[in-house]
Tab-separated table of N, CA and C in Angstrom:
chain	number	residue	atom	x	y	z
N	1	MET	N	-11.097	9.763	-21.833
N	1	MET	CA	-10.463	10.925	-21.239
N	1	MET	C	-10.890	11.087	-19.772
N	2	LEU	N	-12.171	10.805	-19.504
N	2	LEU	CA	-12.668	10.908	-18.129
N	2	LEU	C	-11.968	9.891	-17.228
N	3	THR	N	-11.748	8.690	-17.746
N	3	THR	CA	-11.069	7.656	-16.960
N	3	THR	C	-9.670	8.111	-16.557
N	4	LEU	N	-8.942	8.684	-17.497
N	4	LEU	CA	-7.596	9.176	-17.207
N	4	LEU	C	-7.623	10.275	-16.150
N	5	LEU	N	-8.591	11.157	-16.238
N	5	LEU	CA	-8.737	12.231	-15.252
N	5	LEU	C	-9.026	11.656	-13.864
N	6	LEU	N	-9.907	10.648	-13.800
N	6	LEU	CA	-10.230	10.014	-12.517
N	6	LEU	C	-8.995	9.349	-11.901
N	7	VAL	N	-8.198	8.672	-12.730
N	7	VAL	CA	-6.972	8.031	-12.240
N	7	VAL	C	-5.994	9.085	-11.720
N	8	CYS	N	-5.847	10.170	-12.470
N	8	CYS	CA	-4.910	11.238	-12.064
N	8	CYS	C	-5.327	11.885	-10.743
N	9	ILE	N	-6.592	12.216	-10.623
N	9	ILE	CA	-7.079	12.851	-9.388
N	9	ILE	C	-6.953	11.876	-8.215
N	10	GLY	N	-7.416	10.641	-8.417
N	10	GLY	CA	-7.324	9.638	-7.362
N	10	GLY	C	-5.890	9.348	-6.968
N	11	GLY	N	-5.004	9.244	-7.959
N	11	GLY	CA	-3.589	8.981	-7.676
N	11	GLY	C	-2.961	10.080	-6.845
N	12	GLY	N	-3.325	11.323	-7.155
N	12	GLY	CA	-2.815	12.448	-6.367
N	12	GLY	C	-3.287	12.388	-4.926
N	13	ILE	N	-4.557	12.043	-4.752
N	13	ILE	CA	-5.115	11.929	-3.398
N	13	ILE	C	-4.409	10.808	-2.632
N	14	GLY	N	-4.259	9.644	-3.269
N	14	GLY	CA	-3.594	8.513	-2.621
N	14	GLY	C	-2.154	8.822	-2.246
N	15	ALA	N	-1.439	9.503	-3.150
N	15	ALA	CA	-0.044	9.859	-2.868
N	15	ALA	C	0.050	10.851	-1.714
N	16	MET	N	-0.900	11.786	-1.632
N	16	MET	CA	-0.894	12.739	-0.510
N	16	MET	C	-1.163	12.023	0.810
N	17	ILE	N	-2.082	11.063	0.794
N	17	ILE	CA	-2.356	10.284	2.008
N	17	ILE	C	-1.107	9.508	2.419
N	18	ARG	N	-0.456	8.862	1.437
N	18	ARG	CA	0.777	8.114	1.732
N	18	ARG	C	1.853	9.036	2.284
N	19	GLY	N	1.997	10.205	1.691
N	19	GLY	CA	2.983	11.172	2.180
N	19	GLY	C	2.697	11.592	3.611
N	20	GLY	N	1.414	11.797	3.936
N	20	GLY	CA	1.033	12.161	5.302
N	20	GLY	C	1.331	11.053	6.293
N	21	ILE	N	0.993	9.822	5.920
N	21	ILE	CA	1.265	8.682	6.800
N	21	ILE	C	2.773	8.503	6.991
N	22	THR	N	3.532	8.660	5.917
N	22	THR	CA	4.994	8.552	6.012
N	22	THR	C	5.552	9.611	6.945
N	23	GLU	N	5.084	10.835	6.803
N	23	GLU	CA	5.554	11.940	7.655
N	23	GLU	C	5.251	11.664	9.129
N	24	ILE	N	4.046	11.193	9.409
N	24	ILE	CA	3.665	10.873	10.790
N	24	ILE	C	4.569	9.767	11.343
N	25	CYS	N	4.774	8.711	10.563
N	25	CYS	CA	5.586	7.585	11.029
N	25	CYS	C	7.041	7.974	11.248
N	26	VAL	N	7.587	8.797	10.368
N	26	VAL	CA	8.977	9.240	10.522
N	26	VAL	C	9.134	10.036	11.810
N	27	ASN	N	8.137	10.860	12.132
N	27	ASN	CA	8.208	11.687	13.339
N	27	ASN	C	7.908	10.909	14.617
N	28	LYS	N	7.122	9.835	14.531
N	28	LYS	CA	6.704	9.098	15.729
N	28	LYS	C	7.578	7.885	16.039
N	29	PHE	N	8.113	7.237	15.002
N	29	PHE	CA	8.836	5.985	15.196
N	29	PHE	C	10.249	6.105	14.648
N	30	SER	N	11.195	5.602	15.398
N	30	SER	CA	12.552	5.491	14.858
N	30	SER	C	12.903	4.010	14.882
N	31	SER	N	12.922	3.428	13.706
N	31	SER	CA	13.128	1.995	13.613
N	31	SER	C	13.749	1.657	12.268
N	32	GLN	N	14.415	0.517	12.205
N	32	GLN	CA	14.915	0.018	10.925
N	32	GLN	C	13.771	-0.563	10.107
N	33	PHE	N	12.660	-0.845	10.754
N	33	PHE	CA	11.495	-1.422	10.088
N	33	PHE	C	10.709	-0.296	9.416
N	34	PRO	N	10.560	-0.321	8.097
N	34	PRO	CA	9.854	0.758	7.382
N	34	PRO	C	8.336	0.673	7.600
N	35	ILE	N	7.888	1.147	8.726
N	35	ILE	CA	6.502	0.991	9.157
N	35	ILE	C	5.503	1.695	8.239
N	36	ALA	N	5.853	2.846	7.697
N	36	ALA	CA	4.910	3.600	6.861
N	36	ALA	C	4.520	2.808	5.619
N	37	THR	N	5.492	2.225	4.948
N	37	THR	CA	5.196	1.436	3.746
N	37	THR	C	4.346	0.229	4.105
N	38	PHE	N	4.663	-0.395	5.227
N	38	PHE	CA	3.878	-1.541	5.684
N	38	PHE	C	2.428	-1.132	5.924
N	39	ILE	N	2.210	-0.026	6.607
N	39	ILE	CA	0.854	0.443	6.923
N	39	ILE	C	0.065	0.735	5.652
N	40	VAL	N	0.642	1.515	4.730
N	40	VAL	CA	-0.123	1.890	3.531
N	40	VAL	C	-0.408	0.677	2.653
N	41	ASN	N	0.521	-0.263	2.577
N	41	ASN	CA	0.281	-1.445	1.751
N	41	ASN	C	-0.788	-2.353	2.349
N	42	ILE	N	-0.800	-2.511	3.658
N	42	ILE	CA	-1.827	-3.337	4.306
N	42	ILE	C	-3.202	-2.680	4.163
N	43	ILE	N	-3.295	-1.389	4.440
N	43	ILE	CA	-4.570	-0.672	4.306
N	43	ILE	C	-5.075	-0.747	2.866
N	44	GLY	N	-4.182	-0.485	1.921
N	44	GLY	CA	-4.575	-0.523	0.513
N	44	GLY	C	-5.025	-1.901	0.073
N	45	SER	N	-4.307	-2.932	0.474
N	45	SER	CA	-4.663	-4.303	0.098
N	45	SER	C	-6.002	-4.710	0.700
N	46	PHE	N	-6.222	-4.361	1.950
N	46	PHE	CA	-7.491	-4.664	2.610
N	46	PHE	C	-8.650	-3.965	1.895
N	47	THR	N	-8.462	-2.709	1.565
N	47	THR	CA	-9.516	-1.937	0.908
N	47	THR	C	-9.807	-2.473	-0.491
N	48	ILE	N	-8.768	-2.845	-1.221
N	48	ILE	CA	-8.982	-3.443	-2.541
N	48	ILE	C	-9.754	-4.756	-2.398
N	49	GLY	N	-9.448	-5.539	-1.378
N	49	GLY	CA	-10.191	-6.771	-1.124
N	49	GLY	C	-11.664	-6.504	-0.876
N	50	ILE	N	-11.964	-5.470	-0.109
N	50	ILE	CA	-13.364	-5.104	0.144
N	50	ILE	C	-14.060	-4.744	-1.163
N	51	ILE	N	-13.401	-3.950	-1.990
N	51	ILE	CA	-13.996	-3.539	-3.266
N	51	ILE	C	-14.213	-4.751	-4.166
N	52	LEU	N	-13.235	-5.653	-4.229
N	52	LEU	CA	-13.399	-6.877	-5.021
N	52	LEU	C	-14.540	-7.729	-4.477
N	53	GLY	N	-14.648	-7.801	-3.154
N	53	GLY	CA	-15.703	-8.584	-2.524
N	53	GLY	C	-17.091	-8.063	-2.826
N	54	HIS	N	-17.189	-6.769	-2.987
N	54	HIS	CA	-18.478	-6.159	-3.327
N	54	HIS	C	-18.774	-6.266	-4.814
N	55	ALA	N	-17.760	-6.617	-5.599
N	55	ALA	CA	-17.889	-6.688	-7.059
N	55	ALA	C	-18.537	-5.416	-7.594
N	56	LEU	N	-18.002	-4.293	-7.166
N	56	LEU	CA	-18.552	-3.011	-7.593
N	56	LEU	C	-18.241	-2.773	-9.065
N	57	HIS	N	-19.283	-2.587	-9.829
N	57	HIS	CA	-19.114	-2.352	-11.260
N	57	HIS	C	-19.562	-0.950	-11.642
N	58	ILE	N	-19.460	-0.031	-10.712
N	58	ILE	CA	-19.778	1.364	-11.000
N	58	ILE	C	-18.614	1.909	-11.819
N	59	SER	N	-18.913	2.543	-12.932
N	59	SER	CA	-17.888	2.881	-13.927
N	59	SER	C	-16.719	3.697	-13.384
N	60	TRP	N	-16.929	4.518	-12.384
N	60	TRP	CA	-15.850	5.381	-11.898
N	60	TRP	C	-15.077	4.778	-10.730
N	61	ILE	N	-15.592	3.708	-10.125
N	61	ILE	CA	-14.968	3.139	-8.923
N	61	ILE	C	-13.548	2.638	-9.192
N	62	ASN	N	-13.381	1.776	-10.187
N	62	ASN	CA	-12.043	1.215	-10.423
N	62	ASN	C	-11.017	2.262	-10.818
N	63	PRO	N	-11.301	3.130	-11.810
N	63	PRO	CA	-10.257	4.105	-12.149
N	63	PRO	C	-9.958	5.095	-11.026
N	64	PHE	N	-10.971	5.564	-10.331
N	64	PHE	CA	-10.753	6.579	-9.301
N	64	PHE	C	-10.242	5.972	-8.003
N	65	LEU	N	-10.925	4.959	-7.508
N	65	LEU	CA	-10.609	4.429	-6.185
N	65	LEU	C	-9.488	3.383	-6.219
N	66	VAL	N	-9.617	2.375	-7.072
N	66	VAL	CA	-8.636	1.284	-7.065
N	66	VAL	C	-7.327	1.713	-7.731
N	67	THR	N	-7.387	2.074	-9.017
N	67	THR	CA	-6.162	2.458	-9.724
N	67	THR	C	-5.629	3.786	-9.208
N	68	GLY	N	-6.531	4.736	-8.962
N	68	GLY	CA	-6.120	6.068	-8.533
N	68	GLY	C	-5.710	6.144	-7.075
N	69	ILE	N	-6.693	6.235	-6.186
N	69	ILE	CA	-6.392	6.453	-4.759
N	69	ILE	C	-5.559	5.310	-4.173
N	70	LEU	N	-6.025	4.078	-4.337
N	70	LEU	CA	-5.303	2.962	-3.722
N	70	LEU	C	-3.987	2.672	-4.436
N	71	GLY	N	-3.928	2.936	-5.743
N	71	GLY	CA	-2.663	2.811	-6.464
N	71	GLY	C	-1.655	3.855	-6.017
N	72	GLY	N	-2.144	5.063	-5.733
N	72	GLY	CA	-1.263	6.120	-5.231
N	72	GLY	C	-0.872	5.910	-3.776
N	73	LEU	N	-1.753	5.263	-3.029
N	73	LEU	CA	-1.488	5.005	-1.611
N	73	LEU	C	-0.465	3.883	-1.434
N	74	THR	N	-0.703	2.762	-2.080
N	74	THR	CA	0.192	1.620	-1.919
N	74	THR	C	1.432	1.807	-2.782
N	75	THR	N	2.472	1.077	-2.459
N	75	THR	CA	3.710	1.320	-3.185
N	75	THR	C	4.609	0.094	-3.225
N	76	PHE	N	4.586	-0.589	-4.332
N	76	PHE	CA	5.458	-1.740	-4.528
N	76	PHE	C	6.893	-1.289	-4.777
N	77	SER	N	7.057	-0.195	-5.494
N	77	SER	CA	8.413	0.281	-5.806
N	77	SER	C	9.156	0.738	-4.551
N	78	THR	N	8.444	1.383	-3.625
N	78	THR	CA	9.096	1.784	-2.374
N	78	THR	C	9.484	0.551	-1.568
N	79	LEU	N	8.614	-0.445	-1.548
N	79	LEU	CA	8.937	-1.699	-0.866
N	79	LEU	C	10.216	-2.297	-1.447
N	80	ALA	N	10.293	-2.372	-2.765
N	80	ALA	CA	11.483	-2.935	-3.407
N	80	ALA	C	12.731	-2.125	-3.058
N	81	SER	N	12.624	-0.806	-3.097
N	81	SER	CA	13.799	0.024	-2.787
N	81	SER	C	14.193	-0.098	-1.319
N	82	GLU	N	13.208	-0.246	-0.429
N	82	GLU	CA	13.529	-0.436	0.992
N	82	GLU	C	14.265	-1.755	1.217
N	83	LEU	N	13.848	-2.792	0.503
N	83	LEU	CA	14.537	-4.076	0.629
N	83	LEU	C	15.977	-3.978	0.121
N	84	VAL	N	16.173	-3.272	-0.986
N	84	VAL	CA	17.536	-3.067	-1.499
N	84	VAL	C	18.366	-2.277	-0.489
N	85	LYS	N	17.782	-1.226	0.086
N	85	LYS	CA	18.501	-0.418	1.084
N	85	LYS	C	18.857	-1.252	2.314
N	86	MET	N	17.955	-2.168	2.694
N	86	MET	CA	18.242	-3.031	3.840
N	86	MET	C	19.440	-3.935	3.542
N	87	ILE	N	19.519	-4.437	2.319
N	87	ILE	CA	20.661	-5.275	1.933
N	87	ILE	C	21.938	-4.445	1.923
N	88	GLU	N	21.867	-3.271	1.325
N	88	GLU	CA	23.043	-2.396	1.239
N	88	GLU	C	23.537	-1.966	2.623
N	89	ALA	N	22.605	-1.743	3.550
N	89	ALA	CA	22.970	-1.316	4.906
N	89	ALA	C	23.363	-2.504	5.783
N	90	LYS	N	23.334	-3.692	5.184
N	90	LYS	CA	23.662	-4.915	5.917
N	90	LYS	C	22.775	-5.082	7.157
N	91	THR	N	21.484	-4.763	6.950
N	91	THR	CA	20.490	-4.967	8.002
N	91	THR	C	20.493	-6.447	8.368
N	92	ASN	N	20.252	-6.720	9.638
N	92	ASN	CA	20.308	-8.126	10.039
N	92	ASN	C	19.291	-8.946	9.239
N	93	LEU	N	19.688	-10.150	8.912
N	93	LEU	CA	18.911	-11.026	8.045
N	93	LEU	C	17.515	-11.327	8.591
N	94	PRO	N	17.346	-11.604	9.889
N	94	PRO	CA	16.000	-11.865	10.396
N	94	PRO	C	15.034	-10.689	10.171
N	95	LEU	N	15.508	-9.456	10.328
N	95	LEU	CA	14.650	-8.295	10.080
N	95	LEU	C	14.279	-8.215	8.603
N	96	PHE	N	15.243	-8.425	7.731
N	96	PHE	CA	15.004	-8.403	6.290
N	96	PHE	C	13.961	-9.450	5.897
N	97	ILE	N	14.141	-10.663	6.378
N	97	ILE	CA	13.213	-11.753	6.050
N	97	ILE	C	11.838	-11.476	6.642
N	98	SER	N	11.796	-11.022	7.889
N	98	SER	CA	10.516	-10.710	8.539
N	98	SER	C	9.752	-9.642	7.772
N	99	TYR	N	10.455	-8.583	7.388
N	99	TYR	CA	9.813	-7.492	6.653
N	99	TYR	C	9.270	-7.989	5.315
N	100	SER	N	10.052	-8.792	4.616
N	100	SER	CA	9.607	-9.326	3.328
N	100	SER	C	8.357	-10.183	3.490
N	101	ILE	N	8.384	-11.086	4.452
N	101	ILE	CA	7.243	-11.981	4.676
N	101	ILE	C	6.021	-11.194	5.135
N	102	LEU	N	6.220	-10.253	6.054
N	102	LEU	CA	5.093	-9.448	6.529
N	102	LEU	C	4.466	-8.638	5.405
N	103	GLN	N	5.282	-8.078	4.531
N	103	GLN	CA	4.744	-7.286	3.424
N	103	GLN	C	3.942	-8.161	2.466
N	104	TYR	N	4.576	-9.176	1.924
N	104	TYR	CA	3.912	-9.995	0.911
N	104	TYR	C	2.777	-10.825	1.507
N	105	GLY	N	3.055	-11.511	2.596
N	105	GLY	CA	2.017	-12.310	3.239
N	105	GLY	C	0.923	-11.460	3.844
N	106	GLY	N	1.324	-10.359	4.481
N	106	GLY	CA	0.346	-9.468	5.110
N	106	GLY	C	-0.576	-8.815	4.107
N	107	CYS	N	-0.026	-8.379	2.985
N	107	CYS	CA	-0.863	-7.747	1.956
N	107	CYS	C	-1.828	-8.752	1.342
N	108	PHE	N	-1.341	-9.959	1.075
N	108	PHE	CA	-2.222	-11.000	0.555
N	108	PHE	C	-3.329	-11.312	1.557
N	109	ALA	N	-2.956	-11.500	2.822
N	109	ALA	CA	-3.941	-11.813	3.862
N	109	ALA	C	-4.943	-10.671	4.030
N	110	ALA	N	-4.468	-9.432	4.015
N	110	ALA	CA	-5.366	-8.280	4.166
N	110	ALA	C	-6.359	-8.216	3.017
N	111	CYS	N	-5.898	-8.456	1.802
N	111	CYS	CA	-6.783	-8.441	0.639
N	111	CYS	C	-7.811	-9.571	0.742
N	112	LEU	N	-7.358	-10.747	1.117
N	112	LEU	CA	-8.255	-11.894	1.254
N	112	LEU	C	-9.295	-11.659	2.348
N	113	ILE	N	-8.872	-11.114	3.475
N	113	ILE	CA	-9.812	-10.817	4.568
N	113	ILE	C	-10.839	-9.790	4.113
N	114	GLY	N	-10.387	-8.719	3.460
N	114	GLY	CA	-11.321	-7.721	2.939
N	114	GLY	C	-12.302	-8.329	1.960
N	115	TYR	N	-11.826	-9.208	1.103
N	115	TYR	CA	-12.669	-9.869	0.109
N	115	TYR	C	-13.699	-10.771	0.783
N	116	LYS	N	-13.261	-11.552	1.766
N	116	LYS	CA	-14.145	-12.517	2.431
N	116	LYS	C	-15.165	-11.853	3.359
N	117	LEU	N	-14.884	-10.633	3.796
N	117	LEU	CA	-15.837	-9.944	4.673
N	117	LEU	C	-17.156	-9.680	3.969
N	118	PHE	N	-17.104	-9.595	2.672
N	118	PHE	CA	-18.320	-9.272	1.922
N	118	PHE	C	-18.551	-10.336	0.912
C-alpha cells in the first residue's frame, strides 16, 4: 500500500512539473517542434540513467522517484500523439524524422550518459 501511495504522490509531482514546463514552452516558443515533450523526456531519461548508475536500492527510491516523479514527468504517449498530429498536419518530412530521431536517440543517449557518469 505504501508503494502505491509513493507512486501516486510522485506521479502527481512529475505531472505538475511537466505541466509547468509545457506552459513555459508554449508561452516562450512558437514552433512546429514540440520542445516541451523533448525537454521533459531528455531530463527524465538522464535522471533515470543517474539513478541506475548509482544502483540505488533504497526501498522508496524506485516507486517514488523513478516510477512516480520521472514517470509523471516523461511522456511516451504524448510523444506518440505528437507524431500522429505531425502526420495529420502534413508536417514536412525532415522535421518529422528529425523529431523522431532526436526523441528516441536523445533519450537513449541521455540515459546512457547519466548512467556512465556514475
